Coordinates of C-alpha atoms in Angstrom, one line a residue:
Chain H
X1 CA -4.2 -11.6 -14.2
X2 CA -1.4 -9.8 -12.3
X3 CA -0.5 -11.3 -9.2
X4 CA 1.9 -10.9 -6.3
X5 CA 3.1 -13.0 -4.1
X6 CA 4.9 -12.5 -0.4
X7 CA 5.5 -15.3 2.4
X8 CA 2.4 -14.9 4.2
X9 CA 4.2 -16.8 6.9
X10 CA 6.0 -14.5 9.8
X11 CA 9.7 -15.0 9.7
X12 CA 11.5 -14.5 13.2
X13 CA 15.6 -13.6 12.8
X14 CA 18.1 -12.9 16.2
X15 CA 19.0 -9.2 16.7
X16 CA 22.5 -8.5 13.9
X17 CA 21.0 -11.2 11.5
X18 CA 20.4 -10.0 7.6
X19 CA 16.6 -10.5 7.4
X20 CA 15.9 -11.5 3.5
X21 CA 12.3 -10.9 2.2
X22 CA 11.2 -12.2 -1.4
X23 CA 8.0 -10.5 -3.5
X24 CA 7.1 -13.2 -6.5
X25 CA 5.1 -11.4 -9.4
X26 CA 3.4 -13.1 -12.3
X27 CA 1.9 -12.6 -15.5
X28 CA 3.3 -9.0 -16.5
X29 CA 6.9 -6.9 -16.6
X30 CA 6.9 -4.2 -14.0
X31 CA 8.8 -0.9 -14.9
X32 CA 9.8 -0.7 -11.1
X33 CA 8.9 -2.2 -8.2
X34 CA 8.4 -0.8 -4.3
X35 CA 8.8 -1.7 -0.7
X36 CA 7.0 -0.3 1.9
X37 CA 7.0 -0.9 5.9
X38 CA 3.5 -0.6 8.1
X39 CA 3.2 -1.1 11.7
X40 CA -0.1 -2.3 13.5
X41 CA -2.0 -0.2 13.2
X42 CA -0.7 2.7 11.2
X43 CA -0.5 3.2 6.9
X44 CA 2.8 1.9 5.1
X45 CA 5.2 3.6 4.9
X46 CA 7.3 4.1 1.8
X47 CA 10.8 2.6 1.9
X48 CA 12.5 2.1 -1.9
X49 CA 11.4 2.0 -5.0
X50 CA 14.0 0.1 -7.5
X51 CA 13.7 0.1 -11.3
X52 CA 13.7 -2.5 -13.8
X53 CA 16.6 -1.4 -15.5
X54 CA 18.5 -1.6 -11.8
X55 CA 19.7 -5.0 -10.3
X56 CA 20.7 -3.3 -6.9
X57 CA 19.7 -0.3 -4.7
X58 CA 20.3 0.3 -1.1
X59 CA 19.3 3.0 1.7
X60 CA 21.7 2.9 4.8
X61 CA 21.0 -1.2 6.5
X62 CA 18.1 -1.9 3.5
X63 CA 19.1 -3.4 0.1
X64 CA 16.8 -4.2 -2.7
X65 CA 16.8 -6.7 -5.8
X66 CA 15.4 -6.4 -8.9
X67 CA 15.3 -10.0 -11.2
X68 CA 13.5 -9.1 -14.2
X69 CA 14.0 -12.7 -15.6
X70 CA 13.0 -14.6 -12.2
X71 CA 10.0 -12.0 -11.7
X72 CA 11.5 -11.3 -8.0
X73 CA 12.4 -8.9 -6.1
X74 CA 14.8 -9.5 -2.2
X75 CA 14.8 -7.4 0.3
X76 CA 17.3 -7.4 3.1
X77 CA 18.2 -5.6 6.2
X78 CA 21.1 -6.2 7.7
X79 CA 22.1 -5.8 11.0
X80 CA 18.7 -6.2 11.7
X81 CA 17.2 -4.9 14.9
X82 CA 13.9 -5.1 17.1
X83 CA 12.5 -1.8 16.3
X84 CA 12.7 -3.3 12.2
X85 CA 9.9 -5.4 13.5
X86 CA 7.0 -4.6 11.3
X87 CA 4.9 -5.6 7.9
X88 CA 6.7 -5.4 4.9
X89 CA 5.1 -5.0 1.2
X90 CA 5.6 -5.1 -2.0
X91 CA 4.0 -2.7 -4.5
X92 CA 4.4 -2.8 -8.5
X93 CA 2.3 -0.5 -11.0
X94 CA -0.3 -2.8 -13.1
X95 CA 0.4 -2.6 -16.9
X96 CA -0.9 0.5 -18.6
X97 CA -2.6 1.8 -15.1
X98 CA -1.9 4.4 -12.8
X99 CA -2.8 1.5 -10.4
X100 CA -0.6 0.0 -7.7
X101 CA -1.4 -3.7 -6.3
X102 CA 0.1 -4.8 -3.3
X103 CA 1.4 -8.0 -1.8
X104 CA 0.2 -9.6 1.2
X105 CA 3.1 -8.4 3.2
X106 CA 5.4 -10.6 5.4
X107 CA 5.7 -9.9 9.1
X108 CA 9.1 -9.8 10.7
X109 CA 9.8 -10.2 14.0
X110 CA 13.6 -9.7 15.3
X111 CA 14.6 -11.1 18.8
X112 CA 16.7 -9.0 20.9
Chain A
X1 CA 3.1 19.8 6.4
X2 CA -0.1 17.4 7.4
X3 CA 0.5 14.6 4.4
X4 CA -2.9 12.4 3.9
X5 CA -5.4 13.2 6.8
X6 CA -8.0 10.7 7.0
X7 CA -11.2 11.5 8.9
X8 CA -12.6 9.9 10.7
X9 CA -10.1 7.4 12.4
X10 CA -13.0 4.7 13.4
X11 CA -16.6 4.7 13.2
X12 CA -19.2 1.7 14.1
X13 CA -22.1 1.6 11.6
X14 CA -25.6 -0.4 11.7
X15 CA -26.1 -2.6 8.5
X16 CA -27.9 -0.6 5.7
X17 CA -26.5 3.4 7.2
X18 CA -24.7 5.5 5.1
X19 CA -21.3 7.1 5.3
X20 CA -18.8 9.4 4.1
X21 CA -14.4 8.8 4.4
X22 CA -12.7 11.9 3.8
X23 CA -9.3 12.2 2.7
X24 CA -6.9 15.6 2.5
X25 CA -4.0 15.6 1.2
X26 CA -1.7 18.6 1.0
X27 CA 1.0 17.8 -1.0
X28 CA -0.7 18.8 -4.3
X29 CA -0.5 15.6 -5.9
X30 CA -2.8 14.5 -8.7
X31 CA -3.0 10.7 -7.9
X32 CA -5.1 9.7 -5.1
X33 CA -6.6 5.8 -4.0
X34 CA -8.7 4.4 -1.5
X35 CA -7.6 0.6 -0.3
X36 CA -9.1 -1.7 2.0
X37 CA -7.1 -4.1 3.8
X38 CA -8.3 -7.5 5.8
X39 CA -6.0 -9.9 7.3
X40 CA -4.6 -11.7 5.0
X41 CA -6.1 -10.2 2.2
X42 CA -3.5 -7.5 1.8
X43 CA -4.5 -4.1 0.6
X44 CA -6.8 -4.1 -2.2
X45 CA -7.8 -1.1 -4.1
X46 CA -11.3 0.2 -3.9
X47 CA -11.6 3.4 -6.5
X48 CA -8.5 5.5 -7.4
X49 CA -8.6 9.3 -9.0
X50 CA -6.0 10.4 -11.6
X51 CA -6.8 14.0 -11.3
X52 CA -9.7 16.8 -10.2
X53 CA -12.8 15.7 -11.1
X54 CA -12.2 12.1 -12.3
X55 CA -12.4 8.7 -11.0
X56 CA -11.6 4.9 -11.8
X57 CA -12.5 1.6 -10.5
X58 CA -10.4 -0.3 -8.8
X59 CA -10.3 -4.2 -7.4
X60 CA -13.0 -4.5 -5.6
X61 CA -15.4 -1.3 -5.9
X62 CA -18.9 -2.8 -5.5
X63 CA -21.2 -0.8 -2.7
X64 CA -18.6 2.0 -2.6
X65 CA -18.5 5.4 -4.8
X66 CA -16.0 8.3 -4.6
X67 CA -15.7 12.0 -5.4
X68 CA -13.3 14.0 -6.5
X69 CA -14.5 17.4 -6.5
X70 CA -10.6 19.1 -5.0
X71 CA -7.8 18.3 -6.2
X72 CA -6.9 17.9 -2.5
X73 CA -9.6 15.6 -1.2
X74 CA -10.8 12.9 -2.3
X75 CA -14.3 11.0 -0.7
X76 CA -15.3 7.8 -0.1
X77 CA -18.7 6.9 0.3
X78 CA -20.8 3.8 1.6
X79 CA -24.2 3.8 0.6
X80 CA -25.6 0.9 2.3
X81 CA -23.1 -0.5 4.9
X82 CA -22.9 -3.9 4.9
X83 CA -21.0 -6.5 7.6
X84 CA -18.5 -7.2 4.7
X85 CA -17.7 -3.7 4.3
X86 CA -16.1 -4.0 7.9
X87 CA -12.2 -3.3 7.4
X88 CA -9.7 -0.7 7.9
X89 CA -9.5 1.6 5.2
X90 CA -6.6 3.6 3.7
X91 CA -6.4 6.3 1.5
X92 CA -3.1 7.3 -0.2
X93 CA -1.8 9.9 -2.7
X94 CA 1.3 10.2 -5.0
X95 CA 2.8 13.1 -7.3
X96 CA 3.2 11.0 -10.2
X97 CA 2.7 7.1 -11.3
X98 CA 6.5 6.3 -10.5
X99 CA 7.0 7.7 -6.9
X100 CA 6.4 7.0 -3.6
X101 CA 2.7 7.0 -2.1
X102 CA 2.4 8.7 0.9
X103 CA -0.8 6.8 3.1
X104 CA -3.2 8.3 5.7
X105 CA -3.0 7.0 9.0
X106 CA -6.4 4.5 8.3
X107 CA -10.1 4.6 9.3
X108 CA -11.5 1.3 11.2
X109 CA -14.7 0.6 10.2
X110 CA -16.9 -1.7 11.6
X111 CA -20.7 -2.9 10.5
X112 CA -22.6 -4.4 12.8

């Protein structure tokens, strides 16, 4: 079955750091892939959405990766900040669906 | 404009009562979902609706049903709560399969 995979683990960077993410997916070919953010207690929030025919996109301090061959996807913010704090997911279409499955999301924390 | 409205925001139900999760969205699109999400679970998707008047089966759609009687609302409906219905739930909507959902702001639920 189709499976994603984020660090479940929280990852704490100082304030200015690049803050790299990484969403594993198995057992299918996504057309594109999406990151969202979600704070406690609200819905995600959509962020990018990267093809697969796209190694590279980026939105002002976000950047996204698209390895088609490793099944992976990074996602970075530099010159990170505390009010990036937040849950971030991953989000890929299932094969042949209208469906989107979800990652488990990794927390980040950034230290002033 | 409003985006998803969910309604309500939380609700406290006895084992066995029955309930209704409404979900608006004015934005016109034809995809709509319901997910759940549990701590580390991630978000998991309950039913999802492809257009007025149809409806699919998601993940994990066992005690739940939907309706789709609007294009612009879709329902989601416990027959029989049950303690491991307890979550937060989210409903979401998108224009077509490769764009961004937009998510409701989430409905704690509790069964007690």
């Amino acid at each position: 079955s189709q499976k994603i995979e984020q660090n479940s683990e929280a990852l704490n960077i100082q304030e200015g750091k690049t803050a790299t993410l990484t969403c594993n997916y198995t057992n299918y070919s996504p057309a594109y892939l999406q990151w969202y953010r979600q704070d406690p207690g609200r819905g995600p929030v959509f962020l990018l959405l990267i093809r697969e025919n796209e190694k590279e996109k980026r939105k002002e301090r976000l950047k996204v990766t698209f390895d088609t061959t490793l099944k992976q996807s990074l996602f970075h913010i530099t010159a990170s900040q505390p009010a990036d704090s937040a849950t971030y997911l991953c989000a890929l279409p299932t094969s042949g669906t209208y469906k989107y499955i979800f990652g488990t999301g990794t927390r980040l924390k950034v230290l002033a | 404009n409003a985006g998803v409205t969910q309604t309500p925001k939380f609700r406290v139900l006895k084992t066995g009562q029955s309930m209704t999760l409404l979900c608006a969205q004015d934005m016109n699109h034809e995809y709509m979902y319901w997910y759940r999400q549990d701590p580390g679970m991630g978000l998991r998707l309950i039913h999802y609706s492809v257009g007025e008047g149809t409806t699919a089966k998601g993940e994990v759609p066992d005690g739940y049903n939907v309706s789709r009687l609007k294009k612009q609302n879709f329902l989601l409906g416990l027959e029989s709560a049950a303690p491991s219905q307890t979550s937060v739930y989210f409903c979401a909507s998108s224009g077509v399969m490769n764009t961004e959902a937009f998510f409701g702001q989430g409905t704690r639920l509790t069964v007690v």
